[in-house]
Amino acid sequence: MAELTEHETEQIEAANASGKTPIVFVHGLWLLPTSWDRWCGVFEEAGFTTLAPGWPDDPNTVEEAHQHPEVFAHKTVGQIADHFEDVIRNLKKRPALVGHSFGGLLAQILAGRGVSDATVAIDPAPFRGVLPLPISALKSAAPVLSNAANRGRAVPLTFEQFRFGFANAVSEDEAKQLYETFAVPTSGVPLFQAAAANLNPWTEAKVDTKNPDRGPLLIIDGEKDHTVPWAIANGSFKRQRQNPAVTEIEKVPNRGHSLTIDDGWREVAGRALEFVKRFA
C-alpha cells in the first residue's frame, strides 16, 4: 500500500481538527485531485471539511504530470481503493464520498466496504455485473484498450480523444481550455480491469452492492456522456438498488463527461451537495 503523502496527512489532520463531517473527493482517469478545488470550496461553505487525496504517486500539478508521465503507470483499482481507505481510516468521523468516472467506481467500492455515510458517484465507470457496453464507451476507452501494451503504461489523450470522451457537450474553445487545464496521462491498468470485469470472478473492479452498511447512494450521469452513457450508469443503479439503503439516480440534461470541471460544474456540485446534506 502506498504511504500517505505529506499533503494527505495535512488534509487528514485539518479535517480531524475541524470537528466537521469530512467529504472525500475521488478523481478518475486523466485528471488530478486539483480538478476538485472548486468543489471543495462549495462544500466547505456549506459547513463540511474536505479532502481530495491523490491516487498513489499522483503529481501535484498538470505541469509535473506532463514532465513525468511514467509515475501514473501500473496503478490498479485495488491499490487505489486501498489507498483511499487508508485515508478514510485515519479520519475521526466517517466521511461522505464524491467520485467522478473511475473515481465514481472507487467511491462505490469504498461504500461497499462500509466506510462512508453517503456516496455520490458521478458518471461512474462500470463494475462487475454491469452489462451494457455502448459503442461510444468502447470508443472512449480505445486510446488505452486498442493496444495491450498500454496495460503497463501511462497513457495520455490527444485533444481529439479528450474532445470525444470528455468535452463533446461543450464548445470547441472550452474543450481546448479544459484539455490544457486538466488533462494528464493515466494508468492503463484500470480500464483493462473494467473491460474484463465480467469475465474475471476475482476482478478488483467489483462492488459489494448488498452490504447493509453501504449507506445512501446517488448516481449522477450526464445525458450526453460518451464515456459513461446512461445505459452504463443505469446498469450500475439497477445493481445498487438491491441494497437496503437509499439508492437514487439523476440524469443531467445536455452534459458530457466533463460535467465536474466544465462551466456547468456548479449545478452538478449543487446536486451532490443537496444529497450529502440529507444524509451526512
mmCIF file with all atom_site columns, C-alpha atoms in Angstrom, residues 21-23 43 48 95-98 117-120 218 269-280:
data_model
loop_
_atom_site.group_PDB
_atom_site.id
_atom_site.type_symbol
_atom_site.label_atom_id
_atom_site.label_alt_id
_atom_site.label_comp_id
_atom_site.label_asym_id
_atom_site.label_entity_id
_atom_site.label_seq_id
_atom_site.pdbx_PDB_ins_code
_atom_site.Cartn_x
_atom_site.Cartn_y
_atom_site.Cartn_z
_atom_site.occupancy
_atom_site.B_iso_or_equiv
_atom_site.pdbx_formal_charge
_atom_site.auth_seq_id
_atom_site.auth_comp_id
_atom_site.auth_asym_id
_atom_site.auth_atom_id
_atom_site.pdbx_PDB_model_num
ATOM 1  C CA . THR A 1 21  ? -18.087 15.967 8.700  1.00 0.00 ? 21  THR A CA 1
ATOM 2  C CA . PRO A 1 22  ? -15.453 15.223 6.035  1.00 0.00 ? 22  PRO A CA 1
ATOM 3  C CA . ILE A 1 23  ? -16.129 14.959 2.322  1.00 0.00 ? 23  ILE A CA 1
ATOM 4  C CA . PHE A 1 43  ? -18.750 22.051 0.267  1.00 0.00 ? 43  PHE A CA 1
ATOM 5  C CA . PHE A 1 48  ? -18.149 20.467 5.675  1.00 0.00 ? 48  PHE A CA 1
ATOM 6  C CA . PRO A 1 95  ? -16.957 10.830 5.576  1.00 0.00 ? 95  PRO A CA 1
ATOM 7  C CA . ALA A 1 96  ? -19.243 11.230 2.633  1.00 0.00 ? 96  ALA A CA 1
ATOM 8  C CA . LEU A 1 97  ? -17.654 10.284 -0.691 1.00 0.00 ? 97  LEU A CA 1
ATOM 9  C CA . VAL A 1 98  ? -17.933 12.070 -4.034 1.00 0.00 ? 98  VAL A CA 1
ATOM 10 C CA . ASP A 1 117 ? -22.086 7.839  5.462  1.00 0.00 ? 117 ASP A CA 1
ATOM 11 C CA . ALA A 1 118 ? -23.255 8.809  1.969  1.00 0.00 ? 118 ALA A CA 1
ATOM 12 C CA . THR A 1 119 ? -21.826 8.456  -1.528 1.00 0.00 ? 119 THR A CA 1
ATOM 13 C CA . VAL A 1 120 ? -22.254 10.330 -4.809 1.00 0.00 ? 120 VAL A CA 1
ATOM 14 C CA . LEU A 1 218 ? -26.723 8.820  -5.552 1.00 0.00 ? 218 LEU A CA 1
ATOM 15 C CA . ALA A 1 269 ? -21.870 20.179 -7.321 1.00 0.00 ? 269 ALA A CA 1
ATOM 16 C CA . GLY A 1 270 ? -25.190 21.529 -6.065 1.00 0.00 ? 270 GLY A CA 1
ATOM 17 C CA . ARG A 1 271 ? -26.968 18.242 -6.801 1.00 0.00 ? 271 ARG A CA 1
ATOM 18 C CA . ALA A 1 272 ? -24.245 16.295 -4.990 1.00 0.00 ? 272 ALA A CA 1
ATOM 19 C CA . LEU A 1 273 ? -24.252 18.698 -2.047 1.00 0.00 ? 273 LEU A CA 1
ATOM 20 C CA . GLU A 1 274 ? -28.017 18.501 -1.558 1.00 0.00 ? 274 GLU A CA 1
ATOM 21 C CA . PHE A 1 275 ? -27.852 14.704 -1.432 1.00 0.00 ? 275 PHE A CA 1
ATOM 22 C CA . VAL A 1 276 ? -24.945 14.696 1.011  1.00 0.00 ? 276 VAL A CA 1
ATOM 23 C CA . LYS A 1 277 ? -26.690 17.242 3.269  1.00 0.00 ? 277 LYS A CA 1
ATOM 24 C CA . ARG A 1 278 ? -29.689 14.908 3.530  1.00 0.00 ? 278 ARG A CA 1
ATOM 25 C CA . PHE A 1 279 ? -27.656 12.070 4.969  1.00 0.00 ? 279 PHE A CA 1
ATOM 26 C CA . ALA A 1 280 ? -24.195 13.115 6.225  1.00 0.00 ? 280 ALA A CA 1
#
